[in-house]
PDB file of C-alpha atoms in Angstrom:
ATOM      1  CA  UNK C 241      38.982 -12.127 -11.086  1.00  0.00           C
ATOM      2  CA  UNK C 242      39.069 -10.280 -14.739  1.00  0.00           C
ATOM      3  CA  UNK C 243      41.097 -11.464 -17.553  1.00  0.00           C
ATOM      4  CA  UNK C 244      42.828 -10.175 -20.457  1.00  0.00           C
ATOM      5  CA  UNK C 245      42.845 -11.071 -23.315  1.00  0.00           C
ATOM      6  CA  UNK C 246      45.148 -11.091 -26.877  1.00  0.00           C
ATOM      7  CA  UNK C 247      42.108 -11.074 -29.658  1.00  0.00           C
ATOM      8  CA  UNK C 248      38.293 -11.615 -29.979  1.00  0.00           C
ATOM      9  CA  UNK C 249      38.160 -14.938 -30.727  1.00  0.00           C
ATOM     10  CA  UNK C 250      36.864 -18.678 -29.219  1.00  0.00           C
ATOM     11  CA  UNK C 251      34.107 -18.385 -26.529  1.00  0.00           C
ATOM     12  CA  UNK C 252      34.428 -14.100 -26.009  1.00  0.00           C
ATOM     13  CA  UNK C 253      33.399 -13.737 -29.661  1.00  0.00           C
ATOM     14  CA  UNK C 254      31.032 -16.498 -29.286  1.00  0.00           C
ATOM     15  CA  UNK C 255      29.793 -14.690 -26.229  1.00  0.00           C
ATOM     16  CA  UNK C 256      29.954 -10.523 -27.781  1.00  0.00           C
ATOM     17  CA  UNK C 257      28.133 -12.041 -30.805  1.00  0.00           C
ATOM     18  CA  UNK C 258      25.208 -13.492 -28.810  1.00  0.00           C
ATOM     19  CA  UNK C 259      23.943 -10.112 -26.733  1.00  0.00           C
ATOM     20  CA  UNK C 260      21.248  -8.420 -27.847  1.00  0.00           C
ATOM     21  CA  UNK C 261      23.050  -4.912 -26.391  1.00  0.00           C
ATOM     22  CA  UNK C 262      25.957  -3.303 -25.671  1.00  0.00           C
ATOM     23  CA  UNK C 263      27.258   0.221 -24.623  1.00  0.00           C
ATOM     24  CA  UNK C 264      29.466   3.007 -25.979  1.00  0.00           C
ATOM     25  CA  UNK C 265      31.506   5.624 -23.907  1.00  0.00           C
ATOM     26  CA  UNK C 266      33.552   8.393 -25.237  1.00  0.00           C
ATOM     27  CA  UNK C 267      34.757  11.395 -23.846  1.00  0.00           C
ATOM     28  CA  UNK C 268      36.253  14.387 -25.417  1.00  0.00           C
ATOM     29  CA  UNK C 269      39.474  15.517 -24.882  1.00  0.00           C
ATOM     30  CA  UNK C 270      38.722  18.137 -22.390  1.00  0.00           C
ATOM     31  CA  UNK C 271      38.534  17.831 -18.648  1.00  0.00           C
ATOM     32  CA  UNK C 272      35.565  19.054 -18.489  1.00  0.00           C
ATOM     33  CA  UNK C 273      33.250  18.015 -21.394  1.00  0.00           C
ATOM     34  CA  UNK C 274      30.447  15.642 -21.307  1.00  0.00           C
ATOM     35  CA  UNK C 275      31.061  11.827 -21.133  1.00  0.00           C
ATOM     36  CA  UNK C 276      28.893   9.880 -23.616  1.00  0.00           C
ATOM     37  CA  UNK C 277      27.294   6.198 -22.605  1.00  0.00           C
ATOM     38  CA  UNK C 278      24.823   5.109 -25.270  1.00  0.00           C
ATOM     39  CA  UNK C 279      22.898   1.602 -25.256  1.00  0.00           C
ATOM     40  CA  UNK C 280      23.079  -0.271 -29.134  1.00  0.00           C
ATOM     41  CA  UNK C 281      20.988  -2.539 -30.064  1.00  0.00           C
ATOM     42  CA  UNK C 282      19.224  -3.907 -33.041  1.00  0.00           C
ATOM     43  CA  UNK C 283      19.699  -7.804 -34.477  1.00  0.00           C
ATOM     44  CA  UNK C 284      22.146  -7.789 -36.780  1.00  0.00           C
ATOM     45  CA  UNK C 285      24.042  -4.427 -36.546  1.00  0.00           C
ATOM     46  CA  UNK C 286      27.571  -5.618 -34.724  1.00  0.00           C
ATOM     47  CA  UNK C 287      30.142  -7.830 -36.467  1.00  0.00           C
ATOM     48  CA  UNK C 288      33.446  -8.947 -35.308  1.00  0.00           C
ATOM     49  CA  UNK C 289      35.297  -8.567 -38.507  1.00  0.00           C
ATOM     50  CA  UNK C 290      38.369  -9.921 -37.113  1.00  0.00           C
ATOM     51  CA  UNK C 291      40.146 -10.915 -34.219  1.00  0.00           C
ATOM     52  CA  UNK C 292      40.960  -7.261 -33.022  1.00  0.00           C
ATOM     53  CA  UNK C 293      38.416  -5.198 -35.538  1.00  0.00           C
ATOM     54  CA  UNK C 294      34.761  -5.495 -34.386  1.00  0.00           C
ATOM     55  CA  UNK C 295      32.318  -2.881 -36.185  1.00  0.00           C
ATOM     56  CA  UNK C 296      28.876  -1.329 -36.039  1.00  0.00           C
ATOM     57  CA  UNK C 297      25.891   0.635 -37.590  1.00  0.00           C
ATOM     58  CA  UNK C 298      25.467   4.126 -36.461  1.00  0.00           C
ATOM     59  CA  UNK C 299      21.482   5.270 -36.875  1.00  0.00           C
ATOM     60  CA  UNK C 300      19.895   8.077 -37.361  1.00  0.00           C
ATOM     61  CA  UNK C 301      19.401   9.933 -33.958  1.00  0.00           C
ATOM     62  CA  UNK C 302      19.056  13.541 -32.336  1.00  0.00           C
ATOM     63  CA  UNK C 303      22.542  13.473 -31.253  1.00  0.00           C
ATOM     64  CA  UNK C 304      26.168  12.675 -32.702  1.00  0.00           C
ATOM     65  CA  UNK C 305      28.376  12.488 -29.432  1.00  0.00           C
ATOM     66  CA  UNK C 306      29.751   9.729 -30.630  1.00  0.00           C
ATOM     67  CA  UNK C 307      30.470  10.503 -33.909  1.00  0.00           C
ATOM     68  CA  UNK C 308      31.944  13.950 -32.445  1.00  0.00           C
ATOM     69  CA  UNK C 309      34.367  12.122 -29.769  1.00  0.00           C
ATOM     70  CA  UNK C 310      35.829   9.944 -32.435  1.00  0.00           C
ATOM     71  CA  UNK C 311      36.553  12.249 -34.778  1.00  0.00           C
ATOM     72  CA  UNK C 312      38.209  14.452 -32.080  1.00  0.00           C
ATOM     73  CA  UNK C 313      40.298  11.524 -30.231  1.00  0.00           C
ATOM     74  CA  UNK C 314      39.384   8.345 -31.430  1.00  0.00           C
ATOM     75  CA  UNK C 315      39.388   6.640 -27.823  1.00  0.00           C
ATOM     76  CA  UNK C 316      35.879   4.299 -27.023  1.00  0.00           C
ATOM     77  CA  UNK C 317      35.139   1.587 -24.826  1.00  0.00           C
ATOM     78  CA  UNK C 318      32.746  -1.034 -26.031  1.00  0.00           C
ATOM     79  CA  UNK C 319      30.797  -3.225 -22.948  1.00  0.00           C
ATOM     80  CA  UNK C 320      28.567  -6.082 -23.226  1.00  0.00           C
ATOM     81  CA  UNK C 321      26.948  -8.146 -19.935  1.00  0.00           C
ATOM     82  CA  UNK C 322      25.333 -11.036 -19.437  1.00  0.00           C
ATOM     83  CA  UNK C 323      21.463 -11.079 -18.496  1.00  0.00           C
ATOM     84  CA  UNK C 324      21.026 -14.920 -19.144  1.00  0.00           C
ATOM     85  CA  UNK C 325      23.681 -17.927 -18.911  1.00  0.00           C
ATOM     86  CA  UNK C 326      26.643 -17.541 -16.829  1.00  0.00           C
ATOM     87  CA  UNK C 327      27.700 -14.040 -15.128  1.00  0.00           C
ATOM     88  CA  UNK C 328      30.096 -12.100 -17.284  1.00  0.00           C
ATOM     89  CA  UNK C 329      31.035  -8.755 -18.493  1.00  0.00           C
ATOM     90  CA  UNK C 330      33.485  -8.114 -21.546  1.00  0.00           C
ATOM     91  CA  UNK C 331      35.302  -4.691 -22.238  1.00  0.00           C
ATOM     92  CA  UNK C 332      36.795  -3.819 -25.353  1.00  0.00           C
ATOM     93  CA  UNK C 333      39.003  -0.852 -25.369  1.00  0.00           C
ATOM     94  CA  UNK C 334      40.387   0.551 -28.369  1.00  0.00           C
ATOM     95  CA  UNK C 335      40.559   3.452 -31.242  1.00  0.00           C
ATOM     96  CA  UNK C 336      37.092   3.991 -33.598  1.00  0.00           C
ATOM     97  CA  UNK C 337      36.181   5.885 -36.152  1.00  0.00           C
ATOM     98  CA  UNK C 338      33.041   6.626 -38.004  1.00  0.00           C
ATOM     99  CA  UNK C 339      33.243   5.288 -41.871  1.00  0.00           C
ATOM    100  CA  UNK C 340      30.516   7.988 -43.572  1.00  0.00           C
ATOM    101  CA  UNK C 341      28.702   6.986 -46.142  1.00  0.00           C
ATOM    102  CA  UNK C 342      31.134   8.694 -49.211  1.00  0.00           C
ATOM    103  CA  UNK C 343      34.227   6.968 -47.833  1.00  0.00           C
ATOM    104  CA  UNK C 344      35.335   4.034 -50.449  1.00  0.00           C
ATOM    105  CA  UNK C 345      35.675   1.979 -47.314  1.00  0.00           C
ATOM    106  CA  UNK C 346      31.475   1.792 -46.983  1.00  0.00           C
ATOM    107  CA  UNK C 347      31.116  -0.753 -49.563  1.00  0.00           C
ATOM    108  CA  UNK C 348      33.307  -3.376 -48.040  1.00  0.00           C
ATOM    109  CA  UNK C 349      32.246  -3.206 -44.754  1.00  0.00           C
ATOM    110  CA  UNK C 350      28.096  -3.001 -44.990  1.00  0.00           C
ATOM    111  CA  UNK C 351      28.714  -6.572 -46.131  1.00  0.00           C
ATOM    112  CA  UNK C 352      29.239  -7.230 -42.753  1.00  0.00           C
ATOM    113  CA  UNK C 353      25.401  -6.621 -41.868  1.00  0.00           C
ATOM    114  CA  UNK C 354      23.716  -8.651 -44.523  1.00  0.00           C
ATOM    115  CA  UNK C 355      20.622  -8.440 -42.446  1.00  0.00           C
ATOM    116  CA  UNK C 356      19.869  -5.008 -41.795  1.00  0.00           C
ATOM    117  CA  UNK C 357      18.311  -2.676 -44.645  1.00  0.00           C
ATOM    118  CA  UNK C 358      20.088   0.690 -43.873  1.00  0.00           C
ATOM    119  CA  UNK C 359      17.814   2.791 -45.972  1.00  0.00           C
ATOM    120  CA  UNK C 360      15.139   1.645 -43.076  1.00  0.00           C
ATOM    121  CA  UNK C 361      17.059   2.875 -40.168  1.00  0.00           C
ATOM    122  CA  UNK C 362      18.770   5.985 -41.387  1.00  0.00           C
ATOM    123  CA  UNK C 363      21.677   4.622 -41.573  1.00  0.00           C
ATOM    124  CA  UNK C 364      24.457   7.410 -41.475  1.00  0.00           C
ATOM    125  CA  UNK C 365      28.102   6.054 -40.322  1.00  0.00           C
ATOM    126  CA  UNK C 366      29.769   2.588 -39.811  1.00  0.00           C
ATOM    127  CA  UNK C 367      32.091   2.610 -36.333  1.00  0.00           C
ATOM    128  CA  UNK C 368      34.891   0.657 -36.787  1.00  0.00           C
ATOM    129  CA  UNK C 369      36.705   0.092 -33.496  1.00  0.00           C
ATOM    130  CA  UNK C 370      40.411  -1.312 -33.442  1.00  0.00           C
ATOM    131  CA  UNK C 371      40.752  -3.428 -30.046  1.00  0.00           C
ATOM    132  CA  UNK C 372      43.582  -2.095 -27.873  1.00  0.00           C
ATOM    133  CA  UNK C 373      43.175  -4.061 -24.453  1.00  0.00           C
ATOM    134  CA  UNK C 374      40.504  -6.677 -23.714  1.00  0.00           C
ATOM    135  CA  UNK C 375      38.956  -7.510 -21.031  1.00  0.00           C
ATOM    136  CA  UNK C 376      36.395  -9.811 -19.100  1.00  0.00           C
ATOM    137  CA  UNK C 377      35.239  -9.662 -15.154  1.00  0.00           C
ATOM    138  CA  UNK C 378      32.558 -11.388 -13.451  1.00  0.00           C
ATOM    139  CA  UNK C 379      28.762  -9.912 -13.893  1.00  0.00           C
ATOM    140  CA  UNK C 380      27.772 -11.076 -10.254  1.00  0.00           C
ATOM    141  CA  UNK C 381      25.641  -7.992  -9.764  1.00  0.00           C
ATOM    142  CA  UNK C 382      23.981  -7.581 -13.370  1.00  0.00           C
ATOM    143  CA  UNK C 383      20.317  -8.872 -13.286  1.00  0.00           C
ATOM    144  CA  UNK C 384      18.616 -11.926 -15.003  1.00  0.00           C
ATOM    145  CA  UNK C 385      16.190  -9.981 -17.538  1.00  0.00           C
ATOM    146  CA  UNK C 386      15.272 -11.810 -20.602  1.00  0.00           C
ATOM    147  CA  UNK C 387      14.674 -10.622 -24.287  1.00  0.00           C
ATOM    148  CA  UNK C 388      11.326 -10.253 -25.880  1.00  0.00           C
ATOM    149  CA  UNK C 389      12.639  -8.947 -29.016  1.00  0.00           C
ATOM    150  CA  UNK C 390      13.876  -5.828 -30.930  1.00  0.00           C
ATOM    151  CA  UNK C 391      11.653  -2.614 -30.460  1.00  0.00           C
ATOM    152  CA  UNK C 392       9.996  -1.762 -33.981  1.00  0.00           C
ATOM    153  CA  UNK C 393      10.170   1.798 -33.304  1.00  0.00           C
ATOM    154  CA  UNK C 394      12.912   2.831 -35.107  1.00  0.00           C
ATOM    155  CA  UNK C 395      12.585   1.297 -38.123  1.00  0.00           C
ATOM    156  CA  UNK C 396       9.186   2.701 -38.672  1.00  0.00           C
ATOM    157  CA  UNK C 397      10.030   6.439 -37.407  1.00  0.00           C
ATOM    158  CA  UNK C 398      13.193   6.963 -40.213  1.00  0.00           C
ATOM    159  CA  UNK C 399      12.228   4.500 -43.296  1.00  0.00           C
ATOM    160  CA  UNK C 400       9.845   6.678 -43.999  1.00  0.00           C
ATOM    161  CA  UNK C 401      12.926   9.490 -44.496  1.00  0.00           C
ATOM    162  CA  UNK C 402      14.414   9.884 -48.101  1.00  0.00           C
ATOM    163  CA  UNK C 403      18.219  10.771 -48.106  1.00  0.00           C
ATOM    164  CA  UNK C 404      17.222  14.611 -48.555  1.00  0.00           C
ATOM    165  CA  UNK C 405      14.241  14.525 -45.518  1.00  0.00           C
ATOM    166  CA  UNK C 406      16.748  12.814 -43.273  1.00  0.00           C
ATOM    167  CA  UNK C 407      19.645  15.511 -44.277  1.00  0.00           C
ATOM    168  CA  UNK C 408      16.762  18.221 -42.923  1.00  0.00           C
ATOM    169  CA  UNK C 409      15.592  16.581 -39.663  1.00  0.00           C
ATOM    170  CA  UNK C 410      19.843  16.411 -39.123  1.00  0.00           C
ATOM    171  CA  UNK C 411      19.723  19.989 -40.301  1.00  0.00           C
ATOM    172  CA  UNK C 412      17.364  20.647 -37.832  1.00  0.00           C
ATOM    173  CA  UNK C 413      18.666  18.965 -34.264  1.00  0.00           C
ATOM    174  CA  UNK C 414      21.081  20.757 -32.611  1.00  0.00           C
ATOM    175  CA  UNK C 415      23.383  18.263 -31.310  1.00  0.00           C
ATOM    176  CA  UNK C 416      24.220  16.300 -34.852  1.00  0.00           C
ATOM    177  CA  UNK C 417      26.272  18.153 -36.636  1.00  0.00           C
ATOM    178  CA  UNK C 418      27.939  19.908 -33.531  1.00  0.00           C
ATOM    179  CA  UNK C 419      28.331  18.012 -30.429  1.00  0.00           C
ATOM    180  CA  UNK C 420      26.590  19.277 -26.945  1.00  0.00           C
ATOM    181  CA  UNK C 421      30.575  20.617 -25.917  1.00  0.00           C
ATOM    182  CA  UNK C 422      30.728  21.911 -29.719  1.00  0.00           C
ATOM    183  CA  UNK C 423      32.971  19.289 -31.351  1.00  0.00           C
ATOM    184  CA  UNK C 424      32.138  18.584 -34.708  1.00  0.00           C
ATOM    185  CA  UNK C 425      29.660  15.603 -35.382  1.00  0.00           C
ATOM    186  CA  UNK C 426      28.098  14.376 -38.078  1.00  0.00           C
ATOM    187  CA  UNK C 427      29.431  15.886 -41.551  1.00  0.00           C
ATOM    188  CA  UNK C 428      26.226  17.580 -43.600  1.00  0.00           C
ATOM    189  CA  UNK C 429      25.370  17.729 -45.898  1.00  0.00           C
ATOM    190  CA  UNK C 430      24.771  13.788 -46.051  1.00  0.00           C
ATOM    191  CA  UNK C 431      25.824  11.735 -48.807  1.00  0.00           C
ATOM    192  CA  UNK C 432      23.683   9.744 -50.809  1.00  0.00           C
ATOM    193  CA  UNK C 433      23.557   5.756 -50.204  1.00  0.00           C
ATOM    194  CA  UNK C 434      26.281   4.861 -52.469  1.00  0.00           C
ATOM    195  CA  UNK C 435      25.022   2.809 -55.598  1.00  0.00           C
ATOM    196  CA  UNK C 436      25.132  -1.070 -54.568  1.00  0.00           C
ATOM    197  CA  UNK C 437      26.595  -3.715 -56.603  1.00  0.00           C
TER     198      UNK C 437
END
């Protein structure tokens, strides 16, 4: 019933572009550390920057599993479903890695997300995920639920953070700049916004 698929282009970017959410899973190397599944949202954070790059903002959070994985192995799945319109399910599978903010990449790529302020959000790493196998299958058993809109909540928790506050509260969490199976995470401490043009 699933099909694969050669790029992100046509009606499957049409269709990744137009959720609201998606989901993340890493895993570390090791057989037995802890498998990572996070929920992204936020209008405006994910672009498809080309037919087999896709990219998005990493926030400020009490964890860095992500982050951690990435920069150990590299390997993440990417999953969006349908809750409205036809039932489907895409999978991208591929190689990431987080893009911090000192890395001359950072300029060229926050272009991508014209409308998000990333001072507001607490903005610490770009994820840019190169597509190795694509993937759609039917959504038969996902759920009709239907979106109100994009919870204020984190915007108004971290824009009140300057780069140094933010740099503390990472400081201060244990699972950011170590992950919970003791990878390195996040890098601290964290740059500075770099000037823009």
């Amino acid at each position: 019933m699933g099909k694969s698929y050669e790029r992100i282009d046509g009606r499957l970017r049409v269709f990744i572009e137009a959720q609201h959410i998606f989901f993340t899973a890493t895993a570390p190397l090791a057989g037995e550390g802890t498998v990572n599944l996070s929920p992204k949202g936020l209008t405006g954070s994910f672009a498809v920057i080309d037919e087999l790059t896709v990219a998005y903002l990493d926030f400020a959070g009490s964890n860095a599993e992500t982050i951690a994985h990435l920069r150990e192995n590299g390997r993440i799945s990417l999953m969006w479903c349908a809750f409205d319109g036809p039932p489907t399910i895409v999978r991208v599978h591929g190689r990431g890695e987080p893009v911090f903010r000192d890395d001359p990449r950072w300029a060229g790529l926050i272009r991508y997300f014209p409308d998000i302020d990333p001072a507001r959000h607490g903005l610490r790493a770009i994820i840019v995920v190169t597509a190795e196998k694509i993937r759609d299958t039917c959504g038969y058993a996902v759920p009709f639920m239907t979106y109100e809109g994009d919870r204020p909540l984190h915007g108004s928790r971290f824009e009140r953070e300057t780069d140094e506050s933010l740099d503390a509260y990472f400081h201060k969490k244990e699972h950011v700049a170590t992950s919970v199976d003791g990878l390195p995470g996040l890098p601290l401490p964290l740059p500075p916004f770099p000037p823009t043009a």
